Amino acid sequence: MKYIYIKTWGCQMNEYDSSMIAKYLEKTNQYTITKNSKEADILILNTCSIREKAQEKVFHQLGRWRKLKNKNPNIIIAVGGCVATQEGKSIFQRSKYVDIIFGTQSLHKLPKMIDEVEKYNKFVIDISFPKLEKFQKSLPIKNNGYTAFVSIMEGCNKFCSFCIVPYTRGREISRISDDILFEIENLSKNGVKEINLLGQNVNSYQSFNHKGKSCSFSQLLRLVSEINGIERIRFTTSHPFSFTDDIIEVYKDTPKLVSFLHLPVQSGSNKILKRMKRLYTTEEYEKIIEKLLIVRPNIQISSDFIVGFPGESREDFKKTINFIKKINFDMSYSFIYSNRPGTPASKMKDETDINEKKERLYQLQDCINRQTMSWSRKMLGSIQSILVEGISKKNLNQLYGKTENNRIVSFYGSSKKIGQFVQVKINKIHTHSLEGILI
Ligand code: SAH
Ligand code: SF4
Ligand code: F3S
């Protein structure tokens, strides 16, 4: 047995891919996963290039692994993911001790690539984009025992002016609907109760079943909801441009779909949205939320924001703050704009001072944090449905699980409840978590 150590950065899709890599390698019966990089024979870095810092981190990490390889030259170092796809061969040039470079679409080839390095002691690279092959080779992944991510589509055709993803993940490819449903049925038989449908733009999902019947995202949601044992459905990430009325309809009659939606808006200024090439206006975004609120009055919305996009004036930023208040977002991920080589925004004039950008980010996060707290306050005294995930790390006598709106709640209860849905009355709130009493 050889030991494999995998380090992952980036989004859920990368986490998912790393779990898949582990499965492919374990399936060969030659490798076992370790959590200790120092005992590894093979070191795998699954990288992210969404922002500059994420990319720089890669070379720092490789520098650290070089020391391990200096001590033991037999160690194989493999670099995969979005930086690998984007940089390709140039990683070998910058870090000569790297043995394998694999792209976001060639995970399933990794066991073979490792074999080649071992046999012929040569560099191996594969950053090709074979259509659908990744889905055809995919294996089911369980997150913990009770929730699972299921990849339904990959890639992006939107080409927002700031974003590297269409270049690193390729164009949109949707998985055959029957394959997705088959995987979820099997997960359900193995105790999974919550499914998170995964993709860069899940609501662009458009595929077929094995008989050639077409299937849209809203149809897929309905089909997943019909699977026995699956009690909660989430998805990550959707885009406002293709958030069509048929998807809103699903919220109306499918209670398994959670009353929580992550729908990134990026900015509250139409001028900036246009420069970002986001394909919608704030008014159109608002309209989606209005329609959702009609069918799901309790729905909570989270978002992503970029501050300091080239050309963002103080006035534009103020519009973002006002929009955050107007929509009353529950949570957000927010970032300072990072220039990504090769993207259209990288050629735009960026005159805002970095300290000003930092100040805007601080103000935005402060505003959202207040709203998060006020949403939590509203939950005080309410009864929440919680999928019990395990024993709390802070207090071994307590259990913990998540509410529909993704808040972690801890409470006293028997470990027999792990993996089940329970009703908990919320009696204490903290900034990032809640406490409650089992009913
Ligand atoms: N497909 C999703 C987002 C995927 S990337 C969508 O379109 O909504 C996740 C988040 O990273 C984005 O929502 C954006 O807020 C942020 N991001 C992407 N590129 C960035 C860049 N160049 N600089 C700063 N943040 C960026
Ligand atoms: Fe990037 Fe835009 Fe595609 Fe999202 S929709 S992955 S931000 S290009
Ligand atoms: Fe990063 Fe690639 Fe995901 S750039 S955010 S790992 S799609």
Short mmCIF file of C-alpha atoms and ligand atoms in Angstrom, two decimals:
data_model
loop_
_atom_site.label_atom_id
_atom_site.label_comp_id
_atom_site.label_asym_id
_atom_site.label_seq_id
_atom_site.Cartn_x
_atom_site.Cartn_y
_atom_site.Cartn_z
CA MET A 1 0.00 0.00 0.00
CA LYS A 2 1.16 3.49 -0.83
CA TYR A 3 0.01 6.56 1.04
CA ILE A 4 -1.70 9.42 -0.76
CA TYR A 5 -2.10 12.87 0.71
CA ILE A 6 -4.57 15.26 -0.98
CA LYS A 7 -4.73 18.98 -0.25
CA THR A 8 -7.70 20.86 -1.67
CA TRP A 9 -8.38 24.54 -2.21
CA GLY A 10 -11.31 26.26 -3.86
CA CYS A 11 -15.01 25.63 -4.24
CA GLN A 12 -17.31 22.71 -3.49
CA MET A 13 -16.63 21.37 -6.95
CA ASN A 14 -12.95 21.04 -6.11
CA GLU A 15 -13.78 19.32 -2.81
CA TYR A 16 -16.02 16.98 -4.74
CA ASP A 17 -13.28 16.31 -7.28
CA SER A 18 -10.80 15.51 -4.50
CA SER A 19 -13.20 12.97 -3.00
CA MET A 20 -13.49 11.49 -6.48
CA ILE A 21 -9.68 11.34 -6.85
CA ALA A 22 -9.50 9.49 -3.52
CA LYS A 23 -12.10 7.00 -4.74
CA TYR A 24 -10.35 6.36 -8.06
CA LEU A 25 -7.06 5.71 -6.30
CA GLU A 26 -8.50 3.57 -3.50
CA LYS A 27 -10.34 1.48 -6.08
CA THR A 28 -7.02 0.26 -7.49
CA ASN A 29 -6.25 -1.34 -4.09
CA GLN A 30 -2.73 0.04 -4.33
CA TYR A 31 -3.26 3.25 -2.43
CA THR A 32 -4.69 4.45 0.82
CA ILE A 33 -5.44 8.04 1.87
CA THR A 34 -3.47 9.61 4.72
CA LYS A 35 -4.04 12.82 6.64
CA ASN A 36 -0.34 13.17 7.29
CA SER A 37 1.62 14.66 4.38
CA LYS A 38 4.92 13.55 5.94
CA GLU A 39 4.16 9.85 5.47
CA ALA A 40 2.82 10.23 1.92
CA ASP A 41 4.31 8.58 -1.16
CA ILE A 42 2.14 10.68 -3.42
CA LEU A 43 1.26 14.32 -2.73
CA ILE A 44 -1.68 15.76 -4.64
CA LEU A 45 -2.55 19.45 -4.71
CA ASN A 46 -6.01 20.28 -6.06
CA THR A 47 -5.80 23.98 -6.84
CA CYS A 48 -8.02 27.03 -7.29
CA SER A 49 -7.31 30.13 -9.37
CA ILE A 50 -10.39 32.23 -8.65
CA ARG A 51 -8.31 35.00 -7.05
CA GLU A 52 -4.66 35.96 -7.20
CA LYS A 53 -3.92 34.84 -3.64
CA ALA A 54 -5.35 31.38 -4.26
CA GLN A 55 -2.94 30.98 -7.14
CA GLU A 56 0.15 32.23 -5.30
CA LYS A 57 -0.61 29.81 -2.47
CA VAL A 58 0.00 26.94 -4.88
CA PHE A 59 3.65 27.79 -5.44
CA HIS A 60 4.23 28.35 -1.73
CA GLN A 61 2.77 24.94 -0.99
CA LEU A 62 4.85 23.29 -3.70
CA GLY A 63 7.92 24.90 -2.17
CA ARG A 64 7.11 23.19 1.15
CA TRP A 65 6.58 19.84 -0.54
CA ARG A 66 9.88 20.20 -2.33
CA LYS A 67 11.61 19.79 1.02
CA LEU A 68 9.87 16.45 1.53
CA LYS A 69 10.94 15.38 -1.93
CA ASN A 70 14.53 16.45 -1.29
CA LYS A 71 14.56 13.96 1.60
CA ASN A 72 12.80 11.25 -0.38
CA PRO A 73 13.17 11.59 -4.19
CA ASN A 74 10.67 8.76 -4.76
CA ILE A 75 7.79 10.99 -3.68
CA ILE A 76 5.47 11.83 -6.57
CA ILE A 77 3.97 15.33 -6.63
CA ALA A 78 0.80 15.90 -8.69
CA VAL A 79 -0.87 19.27 -9.28
CA GLY A 80 -4.47 19.35 -10.45
CA GLY A 81 -7.49 21.63 -10.56
CA CYS A 82 -7.96 25.10 -11.95
CA VAL A 83 -4.38 26.45 -11.69
CA ALA A 84 -3.13 23.29 -13.36
CA THR A 85 -5.62 23.65 -16.21
CA GLN A 86 -4.79 27.31 -16.64
CA GLU A 87 -1.02 27.19 -16.32
CA GLY A 88 -0.40 23.75 -17.82
CA LYS A 89 3.23 23.03 -18.59
CA SER A 90 4.49 26.27 -17.11
CA ILE A 91 4.08 24.71 -13.64
CA PHE A 92 6.83 22.22 -14.57
CA GLN A 93 9.00 25.14 -15.62
CA ARG A 94 8.49 27.01 -12.36
CA SER A 95 8.57 23.92 -10.12
CA LYS A 96 10.76 21.30 -11.75
CA TYR A 97 10.16 18.72 -9.03
CA VAL A 98 6.44 18.38 -9.97
CA ASP A 99 5.76 15.01 -11.70
CA ILE A 100 2.13 15.21 -12.80
CA ILE A 101 -0.16 17.97 -13.99
CA PHE A 102 -3.80 17.01 -14.42
CA GLY A 103 -6.74 19.19 -15.37
CA THR A 104 -10.23 19.52 -13.92
CA GLN A 105 -11.53 17.02 -16.48
CA SER A 106 -8.89 14.31 -16.22
CA LEU A 107 -9.18 13.12 -12.61
CA HIS A 108 -10.14 9.61 -13.66
CA LYS A 109 -6.84 9.27 -15.54
CA LEU A 110 -4.75 9.93 -12.45
CA PRO A 111 -4.10 6.28 -11.46
CA LYS A 112 -2.73 5.66 -14.96
CA MET A 113 -0.65 8.83 -14.87
CA ILE A 114 0.90 7.78 -11.54
CA ASP A 115 1.73 4.37 -13.05
CA GLU A 116 3.51 6.07 -15.93
CA VAL A 117 5.63 8.21 -13.64
CA GLU A 118 6.57 5.15 -11.59
CA LYS A 119 7.41 3.01 -14.63
CA TYR A 120 9.16 5.49 -16.88
CA ASN A 121 10.20 8.19 -14.40
CA LYS A 122 8.98 11.00 -16.69
CA PHE A 123 6.72 14.06 -16.37
CA VAL A 124 3.09 13.47 -17.28
CA ILE A 125 0.52 16.11 -18.20
CA ASP A 126 -3.16 15.89 -19.18
CA ILE A 127 -5.25 19.04 -19.15
CA SER A 128 -7.58 18.03 -21.97
CA PHE A 129 -11.36 18.49 -21.93
CA PRO A 130 -12.88 15.17 -23.07
CA LYS A 131 -16.65 15.79 -23.25
CA LEU A 132 -18.81 13.89 -20.72
CA GLU A 133 -16.00 11.42 -19.93
CA LYS A 134 -15.66 12.73 -16.38
CA PHE A 135 -19.37 12.13 -15.69
CA GLN A 136 -19.28 8.68 -17.27
CA LYS A 137 -16.45 7.66 -14.96
CA SER A 138 -17.82 9.33 -11.83
CA LEU A 139 -18.37 7.47 -8.56
CA PRO A 140 -20.86 8.36 -5.79
CA ILE A 141 -19.51 10.57 -3.00
CA LYS A 142 -20.89 10.84 0.51
CA ASN A 143 -20.07 13.99 2.44
CA ASN A 144 -20.72 12.52 5.84
CA GLY A 145 -23.18 9.66 6.17
CA TYR A 146 -26.31 11.70 5.65
CA THR A 147 -25.70 14.48 3.19
CA ALA A 148 -24.16 14.09 -0.23
CA PHE A 149 -23.06 16.28 -3.09
CA VAL A 150 -24.03 15.12 -6.54
CA SER A 151 -22.47 16.80 -9.54
CA ILE A 152 -25.11 17.52 -12.20
CA MET A 153 -23.26 19.85 -14.55
CA GLU A 154 -19.88 21.39 -14.89
CA GLY A 155 -18.35 24.38 -16.62
CA CYS A 156 -19.66 27.78 -17.51
CA ASN A 157 -20.73 29.60 -20.68
CA LYS A 158 -21.40 32.95 -19.04
CA PHE A 159 -17.94 34.49 -19.21
CA CYS A 160 -18.46 37.20 -16.60
CA SER A 161 -15.73 39.72 -17.37
CA PHE A 162 -13.83 39.12 -14.11
CA CYS A 163 -13.98 35.33 -13.91
CA ILE A 164 -11.45 32.61 -14.72
CA VAL A 165 -13.83 29.66 -14.30
CA PRO A 166 -14.97 29.30 -17.95
CA TYR A 167 -11.29 28.95 -18.89
CA THR A 168 -10.46 26.42 -16.18
CA ARG A 169 -13.62 24.32 -16.13
CA GLY A 170 -14.52 24.62 -19.80
CA ARG A 171 -17.95 24.99 -21.38
CA GLU A 172 -21.12 23.76 -19.70
CA ILE A 173 -21.68 20.01 -19.80
CA SER A 174 -24.78 18.48 -18.20
CA ARG A 175 -24.88 14.93 -16.93
CA ILE A 176 -27.51 12.44 -18.16
CA SER A 177 -30.54 12.78 -15.86
CA ASP A 178 -31.02 9.02 -15.33
CA ASP A 179 -27.42 8.70 -14.12
CA ILE A 180 -27.96 11.46 -11.56
CA LEU A 181 -31.20 9.89 -10.32
CA PHE A 182 -29.65 6.42 -10.15
CA GLU A 183 -26.78 7.78 -8.06
CA ILE A 184 -29.17 9.57 -5.69
CA GLU A 185 -31.37 6.48 -5.31
CA ASN A 186 -28.30 4.49 -4.29
CA LEU A 187 -27.16 7.18 -1.88
CA SER A 188 -30.62 7.18 -0.34
CA LYS A 189 -30.52 3.40 0.12
CA ASN A 190 -27.26 3.97 2.00
CA GLY A 191 -28.83 6.40 4.47
CA VAL A 192 -28.34 9.76 2.73
CA LYS A 193 -31.22 12.14 3.47
CA GLU A 194 -29.98 15.43 2.07
CA ILE A 195 -28.74 16.03 -1.47
CA ASN A 196 -26.80 19.04 -2.68
CA LEU A 197 -26.89 19.28 -6.47
CA LEU A 198 -23.59 20.68 -7.61
CA GLY A 199 -22.44 22.69 -10.61
CA GLN A 200 -20.96 26.04 -11.64
CA ASN A 201 -24.37 27.12 -12.96
CA VAL A 202 -26.87 24.48 -11.91
CA ASN A 203 -29.84 26.30 -13.37
CA SER A 204 -28.30 26.11 -16.84
CA TYR A 205 -28.65 22.34 -16.50
CA GLN A 206 -30.15 20.95 -19.71
CA SER A 207 -29.84 17.29 -20.49
CA PHE A 208 -31.62 14.07 -21.48
CA ASN A 209 -32.49 10.72 -19.99
CA HIS A 210 -31.21 7.49 -21.58
CA LYS A 211 -34.25 7.39 -23.89
CA GLY A 212 -33.49 10.86 -25.23
CA LYS A 213 -36.24 12.73 -23.33
CA SER A 214 -35.05 16.22 -22.43
CA CYS A 215 -34.68 17.29 -18.82
CA SER A 216 -34.35 20.85 -17.49
CA PHE A 217 -33.15 21.90 -14.05
CA SER A 218 -36.70 22.35 -12.72
CA GLN A 219 -37.68 18.90 -14.05
CA LEU A 220 -34.60 17.40 -12.43
CA LEU A 221 -35.49 19.00 -9.08
CA ARG A 222 -38.95 17.43 -9.24
CA LEU A 223 -37.53 14.02 -10.14
CA VAL A 224 -35.05 14.16 -7.25
CA SER A 225 -37.85 15.12 -4.86
CA GLU A 226 -39.73 11.95 -5.84
CA ILE A 227 -36.91 9.72 -4.60
CA ASN A 228 -37.88 7.94 -1.40
CA GLY A 229 -35.73 8.77 1.60
CA ILE A 230 -34.42 12.06 0.23
CA GLU A 231 -35.96 14.66 2.49
CA ARG A 232 -33.98 17.79 1.77
CA ILE A 233 -32.68 19.22 -1.49
CA ARG A 234 -30.15 22.02 -1.92
CA PHE A 235 -28.19 23.24 -4.93
CA THR A 236 -24.97 25.20 -5.50
CA THR A 237 -24.58 27.56 -7.40
CA SER A 238 -27.31 29.13 -9.46
CA HIS A 239 -27.14 32.27 -11.57
CA PRO A 240 -29.81 35.01 -11.65
CA PHE A 241 -29.87 35.19 -15.47
CA SER A 242 -31.37 31.74 -15.91
CA PHE A 243 -33.45 31.64 -12.73
CA THR A 244 -36.62 31.06 -14.73
CA ASP A 245 -40.25 30.89 -13.57
CA ASP A 246 -40.38 27.09 -13.85
CA ILE A 247 -37.72 26.90 -11.11
CA ILE A 248 -39.73 29.29 -8.92
CA GLU A 249 -42.75 27.02 -9.47
CA VAL A 250 -40.82 24.12 -7.90
CA TYR A 251 -40.52 26.13 -4.68
CA LYS A 252 -44.30 26.38 -4.70
CA ASP A 253 -45.09 22.68 -4.53
CA THR A 254 -41.88 20.92 -3.45
CA PRO A 255 -41.34 21.32 0.29
CA LYS A 256 -38.18 19.18 0.14
CA LEU A 257 -36.46 22.06 -1.64
CA VAL A 258 -35.01 24.21 1.17
CA SER A 259 -36.25 27.73 1.92
CA PHE A 260 -32.76 29.04 1.45
CA LEU A 261 -31.16 30.16 -1.78
CA HIS A 262 -27.62 31.23 -2.60
CA LEU A 263 -28.03 33.52 -5.60
CA PRO A 264 -24.91 35.62 -6.21
CA VAL A 265 -25.63 39.20 -7.28
CA GLN A 266 -22.03 40.60 -7.12
CA SER A 267 -23.02 44.29 -7.12
CA GLY A 268 -25.99 46.56 -6.50
CA SER A 269 -25.06 48.97 -9.29
CA ASN A 270 -26.40 48.37 -12.80
CA LYS A 271 -23.41 50.16 -14.27
CA ILE A 272 -21.05 47.68 -12.60
CA LEU A 273 -23.24 44.67 -13.36
CA LYS A 274 -23.03 45.62 -17.01
CA ARG A 275 -19.25 45.97 -16.88
CA MET A 276 -19.13 42.60 -15.10
CA LYS A 277 -21.25 41.14 -17.93
CA ARG A 278 -23.62 39.59 -15.42
CA LEU A 279 -26.57 39.69 -17.89
CA TYR A 280 -29.16 41.06 -15.41
CA THR A 281 -30.06 44.31 -13.66
CA THR A 282 -30.76 44.84 -9.97
CA GLU A 283 -34.44 45.27 -10.89
CA GLU A 284 -34.49 41.86 -12.58
CA TYR A 285 -32.76 40.29 -9.58
CA GLU A 286 -35.30 41.89 -7.27
CA LYS A 287 -38.15 40.56 -9.40
CA ILE A 288 -36.87 36.98 -8.92
CA ILE A 289 -36.80 37.47 -5.16
CA GLU A 290 -40.29 39.00 -5.17
CA LYS A 291 -41.67 36.00 -7.05
CA LEU A 292 -39.89 33.60 -4.70
CA LEU A 293 -41.30 35.38 -1.67
CA ILE A 294 -44.82 34.93 -3.01
CA VAL A 295 -44.45 31.15 -3.17
CA ARG A 296 -42.10 30.87 -0.14
CA PRO A 297 -42.70 33.78 2.25
CA ASN A 298 -39.98 32.49 4.62
CA ILE A 299 -37.20 32.05 2.05
CA GLN A 300 -33.77 33.48 2.95
CA ILE A 301 -31.27 34.64 0.37
CA SER A 302 -27.49 34.63 0.48
CA SER A 303 -25.12 36.06 -2.09
CA ASP A 304 -21.60 36.72 -3.33
CA PHE A 305 -20.21 40.25 -3.73
CA ILE A 306 -17.16 41.70 -5.39
CA VAL A 307 -16.03 45.14 -4.19
CA GLY A 308 -13.60 47.39 -5.98
CA PHE A 309 -14.41 46.15 -9.46
CA PRO A 310 -12.70 48.41 -12.07
CA GLY A 311 -14.77 51.59 -12.35
CA GLU A 312 -16.72 51.07 -9.10
CA SER A 313 -17.24 54.57 -7.68
CA ARG A 314 -18.27 55.39 -4.11
CA GLU A 315 -21.73 55.99 -5.54
CA ASP A 316 -21.81 52.47 -7.06
CA PHE A 317 -20.65 50.98 -3.77
CA LYS A 318 -23.39 52.85 -1.90
CA LYS A 319 -25.89 51.29 -4.28
CA THR A 320 -24.56 47.85 -3.32
CA ILE A 321 -25.02 48.62 0.38
CA ASN A 322 -28.54 49.87 -0.25
CA PHE A 323 -29.33 46.79 -2.27
CA ILE A 324 -28.07 44.52 0.53
CA LYS A 325 -30.45 46.27 2.90
CA LYS A 326 -33.33 46.19 0.44
CA ILE A 327 -33.09 42.45 -0.28
CA ASN A 328 -32.18 41.80 3.36
CA PHE A 329 -29.61 39.15 2.45
CA ASP A 330 -29.03 36.64 5.18
CA MET A 331 -25.38 35.85 4.50
CA SER A 332 -22.71 36.49 1.93
CA TYR A 333 -19.27 35.70 0.67
CA SER A 334 -17.53 38.89 -0.31
CA PHE A 335 -14.21 39.57 -1.98
CA ILE A 336 -12.02 42.38 -3.21
CA TYR A 337 -11.81 42.24 -7.00
CA SER A 338 -8.78 40.29 -8.13
CA ASN A 339 -7.32 40.78 -11.59
CA ARG A 340 -7.27 37.45 -13.46
CA PRO A 341 -4.97 37.31 -16.48
CA GLY A 342 -6.77 36.66 -19.75
CA THR A 343 -10.18 37.88 -18.58
CA PRO A 344 -11.78 40.96 -20.21
CA ALA A 345 -11.85 42.85 -16.88
CA SER A 346 -8.08 42.52 -16.58
CA LYS A 347 -7.78 45.12 -19.36
CA MET A 348 -10.11 47.62 -17.66
CA LYS A 349 -8.66 50.63 -15.87
CA ASP A 350 -8.67 50.00 -12.13
CA GLU A 351 -8.10 53.28 -10.34
CA THR A 352 -9.49 52.61 -6.88
CA ASP A 353 -6.90 52.62 -4.12
CA ILE A 354 -6.44 49.26 -2.34
CA ASN A 355 -7.09 50.82 1.07
CA GLU A 356 -10.36 52.22 -0.21
CA LYS A 357 -11.27 48.73 -1.47
CA LYS A 358 -10.44 47.23 1.92
CA GLU A 359 -12.63 49.82 3.60
CA ARG A 360 -15.52 48.98 1.25
CA LEU A 361 -15.14 45.28 1.96
CA TYR A 362 -15.17 45.97 5.68
CA GLN A 363 -18.30 48.10 5.41
CA LEU A 364 -20.06 45.50 3.28
CA GLN A 365 -19.21 42.66 5.64
CA ASP A 366 -20.26 44.71 8.64
CA CYS A 367 -23.62 45.40 7.00
CA ILE A 368 -24.18 41.73 6.14
CA ASN A 369 -23.09 40.53 9.59
CA ARG A 370 -25.71 42.74 11.18
CA GLN A 371 -28.33 41.25 8.91
CA THR A 372 -27.15 37.69 9.62
CA MET A 373 -27.52 38.42 13.34
CA SER A 374 -30.96 39.91 12.87
CA TRP A 375 -32.10 36.84 10.88
CA SER A 376 -30.75 34.63 13.68
CA ARG A 377 -32.59 36.73 16.25
CA LYS A 378 -35.81 36.08 14.37
CA MET A 379 -35.14 32.36 14.77
CA LEU A 380 -35.04 32.63 18.58
CA GLY A 381 -37.97 30.64 19.99
CA SER A 382 -38.76 29.05 16.63
CA ILE A 383 -38.88 25.31 15.99
CA GLN A 384 -36.40 24.20 13.35
CA SER A 385 -36.07 20.98 11.44
CA ILE A 386 -32.49 19.77 11.79
CA LEU A 387 -30.65 16.93 10.12
CA VAL A 388 -28.43 15.60 12.91
CA GLU A 389 -24.90 15.25 11.57
CA GLY A 390 -22.98 14.06 14.62
CA ILE A 391 -21.52 14.80 18.06
CA SER A 392 -20.67 18.46 18.66
CA LYS A 393 -16.92 19.13 18.65
CA LYS A 394 -17.20 21.74 21.39
CA ASN A 395 -19.28 19.66 23.79
CA LEU A 396 -19.12 15.89 23.50
CA ASN A 397 -22.48 15.55 25.25
CA GLN A 398 -24.21 17.55 22.56
CA LEU A 399 -25.31 16.77 19.02
CA TYR A 400 -25.18 19.15 16.12
CA GLY A 401 -26.89 19.54 12.80
CA LYS A 402 -27.97 22.12 10.26
CA THR A 403 -31.16 24.06 9.78
CA GLU A 404 -32.62 24.64 6.31
CA ASN A 405 -30.88 28.01 6.26
CA ASN A 406 -27.49 26.41 6.91
CA ARG A 407 -27.06 27.42 10.53
CA ILE A 408 -25.30 24.97 12.81
CA VAL A 409 -27.36 24.19 15.91
CA SER A 410 -26.11 22.26 18.92
CA PHE A 411 -28.41 20.59 21.44
CA TYR A 412 -28.56 17.71 23.96
CA GLY A 413 -29.86 14.41 22.63
CA SER A 414 -29.16 10.73 22.17
CA SER A 415 -26.58 9.75 19.58
CA LYS A 416 -29.27 7.45 18.14
CA LYS A 417 -30.65 10.59 16.50
CA ILE A 418 -27.57 11.00 14.29
CA GLY A 419 -28.61 10.79 10.65
CA GLN A 420 -32.23 11.66 11.40
CA PHE A 421 -34.32 14.80 11.14
CA VAL A 422 -35.37 16.20 14.53
CA GLN A 423 -37.31 19.23 15.70
CA VAL A 424 -35.34 21.65 17.85
CA LYS A 425 -36.53 24.81 19.59
CA ILE A 426 -33.90 27.55 19.28
CA ASN A 427 -33.08 29.12 22.65
CA LYS A 428 -29.69 30.80 22.17
CA ILE A 429 -27.98 32.57 19.29
CA HIS A 430 -24.31 33.25 18.60
CA THR A 431 -22.77 34.98 15.58
CA HIS A 432 -22.12 31.81 13.64
CA SER A 433 -24.17 29.16 15.39
CA LEU A 434 -27.29 28.50 17.46
CA GLU A 435 -28.28 26.37 20.43
CA GLY A 436 -31.57 24.66 21.03
CA ILE A 437 -33.66 22.09 22.88
CA LEU A 438 -34.79 18.85 21.33
CA ILE A 439 -38.57 18.54 21.17
N1 SAH B 1 -20.87 30.63 -10.75
C1 SAH B 1 -21.07 31.43 -9.61
C2 SAH B 1 -19.78 31.90 -8.95
C3 SAH B 1 -18.57 31.07 -8.97
S1 SAH B 1 -17.10 31.84 -8.43
C4 SAH B 1 -21.85 32.68 -10.03
O1 SAH B 1 -21.76 33.12 -11.14
O2 SAH B 1 -22.50 33.23 -9.23
C5 SAH B 1 -17.47 32.25 -6.75
C6 SAH B 1 -17.37 33.70 -6.45
O3 SAH B 1 -16.05 34.15 -6.51
C7 SAH B 1 -18.12 34.62 -7.39
O4 SAH B 1 -19.48 34.67 -7.13
C8 SAH B 1 -17.44 35.94 -7.18
O5 SAH B 1 -18.05 36.68 -6.17
C9 SAH B 1 -16.02 35.54 -6.75
N2 SAH B 1 -15.06 35.85 -7.80
C10 SAH B 1 -14.96 35.27 -9.01
N3 SAH B 1 -13.96 35.85 -9.72
C11 SAH B 1 -13.43 36.81 -8.93
C12 SAH B 1 -12.38 37.77 -9.11
N4 SAH B 1 -11.69 37.86 -10.24
N5 SAH B 1 -12.09 38.61 -8.07
C13 SAH B 1 -12.81 38.52 -6.92
N6 SAH B 1 -13.80 37.66 -6.71
C14 SAH B 1 -14.12 36.80 -7.70
FE1 SF4 B 2 -17.67 32.80 -13.27
FE2 SF4 B 2 -19.73 34.17 -14.12
FE3 SF4 B 2 -19.50 31.61 -14.78
FE4 SF4 B 2 -20.08 32.31 -12.28
S1 SF4 B 2 -21.35 32.67 -14.08
S2 SF4 B 2 -18.57 30.79 -12.93
S3 SF4 B 2 -18.90 34.17 -12.02
S4 SF4 B 2 -18.15 33.28 -15.42
FE1 F3S B 3 -11.55 27.88 -7.77
FE2 F3S B 3 -11.81 26.45 -9.92
FE3 F3S B 3 -13.68 26.36 -8.07
S1 F3S B 3 -11.04 28.50 -9.82
S2 F3S B 3 -13.58 28.40 -7.20
S3 F3S B 3 -11.60 25.68 -7.84
S4 F3S B 3 -13.99 26.28 -10.26
#
